[in-house]
Amino acid sequence: HVQLVESGGGSVQAGGSLTLSCAAGRYTYKRNCMGWFRQRPGKDREGVAVLWIGGATTTYADSVKGRFIVSQDNGKNTLNLQMNSLKPEDTAIYYCAANGGAYYNPCPLESSPYRSWGQGTQVTVS
């Protein structure tokens, strides 16, 4: 089990930027994937951006390619999501996640392999 805590959400006008951070606390098993997911109003949870820790390779949802950047800080056990050129349709609760015992490469955008989840942080774009 991994403790994950998101921060950095808030309200921003369209075209603006926000950066989310995920602090990973204690865990009892190794994981190789971490990522960001979101749930927009009235929609199912969807993958946004995931990162393979072993090589820092990334995979993005088509809807955010070229606008969002996911990165890691291993020394401080943090995962960041830099969001640029925000659109109203980016409004959602954003969740940080880490995978379970299985090893993945590349990391999937599907949510089921991710077993540890943060509480979420609200992002509102108007």
Coordinates of C-alpha atoms in Angstrom, one line a residue:
H1 CA 0.0 0.0 0.0
V2 CA 1.2 3.5 -0.9
Q3 CA 0.1 6.8 0.6
L4 CA -0.5 9.5 -2.0
V5 CA -1.4 13.1 -1.4
E6 CA -2.2 15.6 -4.2
S7 CA -1.9 19.3 -4.0
G8 CA -1.9 22.3 -6.3
G9 CA -5.5 22.3 -7.6
G10 CA -7.6 25.5 -7.9
S11 CA -9.4 27.7 -10.2
V12 CA -7.9 29.2 -13.3
Q13 CA -9.2 31.0 -16.4
A14 CA -9.0 29.3 -19.8
G15 CA -5.5 29.5 -21.3
G16 CA -3.9 29.5 -17.9
S17 CA -1.6 27.0 -16.2
L18 CA -1.5 25.0 -13.0
T19 CA 0.9 22.5 -11.6
L20 CA -0.2 19.6 -9.5
S21 CA 2.0 17.6 -7.2
C22 CA 1.7 14.2 -5.7
A23 CA 3.7 13.2 -2.6
A24 CA 4.2 9.5 -2.2
G25 CA 4.6 8.3 1.3
R26 CA 5.4 5.0 2.8
Y27 CA 4.8 1.8 0.8
T28 CA 5.3 -1.9 1.3
Y29 CA 5.8 -3.0 -2.3
K30 CA 7.7 -1.9 -5.3
R31 CA 5.9 -0.1 -8.1
N32 CA 7.1 1.1 -11.5
C33 CA 4.2 3.2 -12.7
M34 CA 2.7 6.4 -11.4
G35 CA 0.3 8.7 -13.0
W36 CA -2.6 11.1 -13.1
F37 CA -6.2 10.4 -13.7
R38 CA -9.2 12.6 -13.7
Q39 CA -13.0 12.4 -13.4
R40 CA -14.9 15.1 -15.2
P41 CA -18.5 16.0 -14.2
G42 CA -20.8 13.3 -15.3
K43 CA -18.0 11.2 -16.9
D44 CA -16.0 8.1 -15.9
R45 CA -12.5 8.2 -14.6
E46 CA -9.9 8.5 -17.3
G47 CA -6.2 8.3 -17.6
V48 CA -4.4 11.6 -18.2
A49 CA -0.7 11.0 -18.0
V50 CA 1.4 8.2 -16.7
L51 CA 5.2 7.7 -16.2
W52 CA 7.4 4.7 -16.2
I53 CA 9.8 5.3 -13.3
G54 CA 12.5 3.0 -14.6
G55 CA 13.2 5.2 -17.6
A56 CA 11.0 8.3 -17.0
T57 CA 9.1 7.5 -20.2
T58 CA 5.6 9.0 -20.4
T59 CA 2.3 8.3 -22.1
Y60 CA -0.4 10.9 -22.5
A61 CA -4.1 10.9 -23.3
D62 CA -4.8 12.3 -26.7
S63 CA -6.8 15.1 -25.2
V64 CA -3.8 16.5 -23.3
K65 CA -0.9 15.9 -25.6
G66 CA 1.2 18.9 -26.1
R67 CA -0.4 20.7 -23.2
F68 CA 0.4 18.6 -20.1
I69 CA 3.8 17.4 -18.8
V70 CA 4.2 14.7 -16.2
S71 CA 7.5 14.4 -14.4
Q72 CA 9.0 12.8 -11.3
D73 CA 11.3 13.8 -8.5
N74 CA 12.7 10.5 -7.1
G75 CA 14.7 12.2 -4.4
K76 CA 11.6 13.7 -2.8
N77 CA 9.2 10.9 -3.9
T78 CA 7.0 13.4 -5.9
L79 CA 5.1 13.2 -9.1
N80 CA 4.1 16.4 -10.9
L81 CA 1.7 17.4 -13.6
Q82 CA 2.3 20.7 -15.4
M83 CA -0.9 21.7 -17.1
N84 CA -0.7 24.4 -19.7
S85 CA -3.2 26.0 -22.1
L86 CA -6.0 24.8 -19.9
K87 CA -9.5 24.5 -21.3
P88 CA -12.9 24.4 -19.6
E89 CA -13.2 20.7 -20.5
D90 CA -10.1 20.1 -18.3
T91 CA -12.3 20.8 -15.2
A92 CA -12.2 17.7 -13.1
I93 CA -11.1 16.1 -9.9
Y94 CA -7.5 15.0 -10.5
Y95 CA -6.1 11.8 -8.8
C96 CA -2.6 10.6 -8.3
A97 CA -2.2 6.8 -8.6
A98 CA 0.5 4.1 -8.3
N99 CA 0.4 0.6 -9.6
G100 CA 0.4 -2.6 -7.6
G101 CA 2.7 -5.6 -7.6
A102 CA 2.8 -6.3 -11.3
Y103 CA 5.4 -4.8 -13.5
Y104 CA 4.4 -2.7 -16.5
N105 CA 6.3 -1.3 -19.4
P106 CA 5.0 0.9 -20.9
C107 CA 2.7 2.1 -18.1
P108 CA -1.0 1.9 -19.0
L109 CA -3.5 4.6 -19.1
E110 CA -6.2 2.1 -18.0
S111 CA -7.1 2.7 -14.4
S112 CA -7.4 -1.0 -13.2
P113 CA -3.7 -1.7 -12.7
Y114 CA -3.4 1.2 -10.3
R115 CA -4.1 0.1 -6.7
S116 CA -3.1 3.1 -4.7
W117 CA -5.0 6.4 -5.0
G118 CA -4.9 9.8 -3.5
Q119 CA -7.9 11.8 -2.3
G120 CA -8.0 14.0 -5.4
T121 CA -7.7 17.7 -6.0
Q122 CA -10.2 19.9 -7.8
V123 CA -9.2 21.8 -10.9
T124 CA -11.7 24.3 -12.3
V125 CA -11.2 26.1 -15.6
S126 CA -13.4 28.9 -16.7

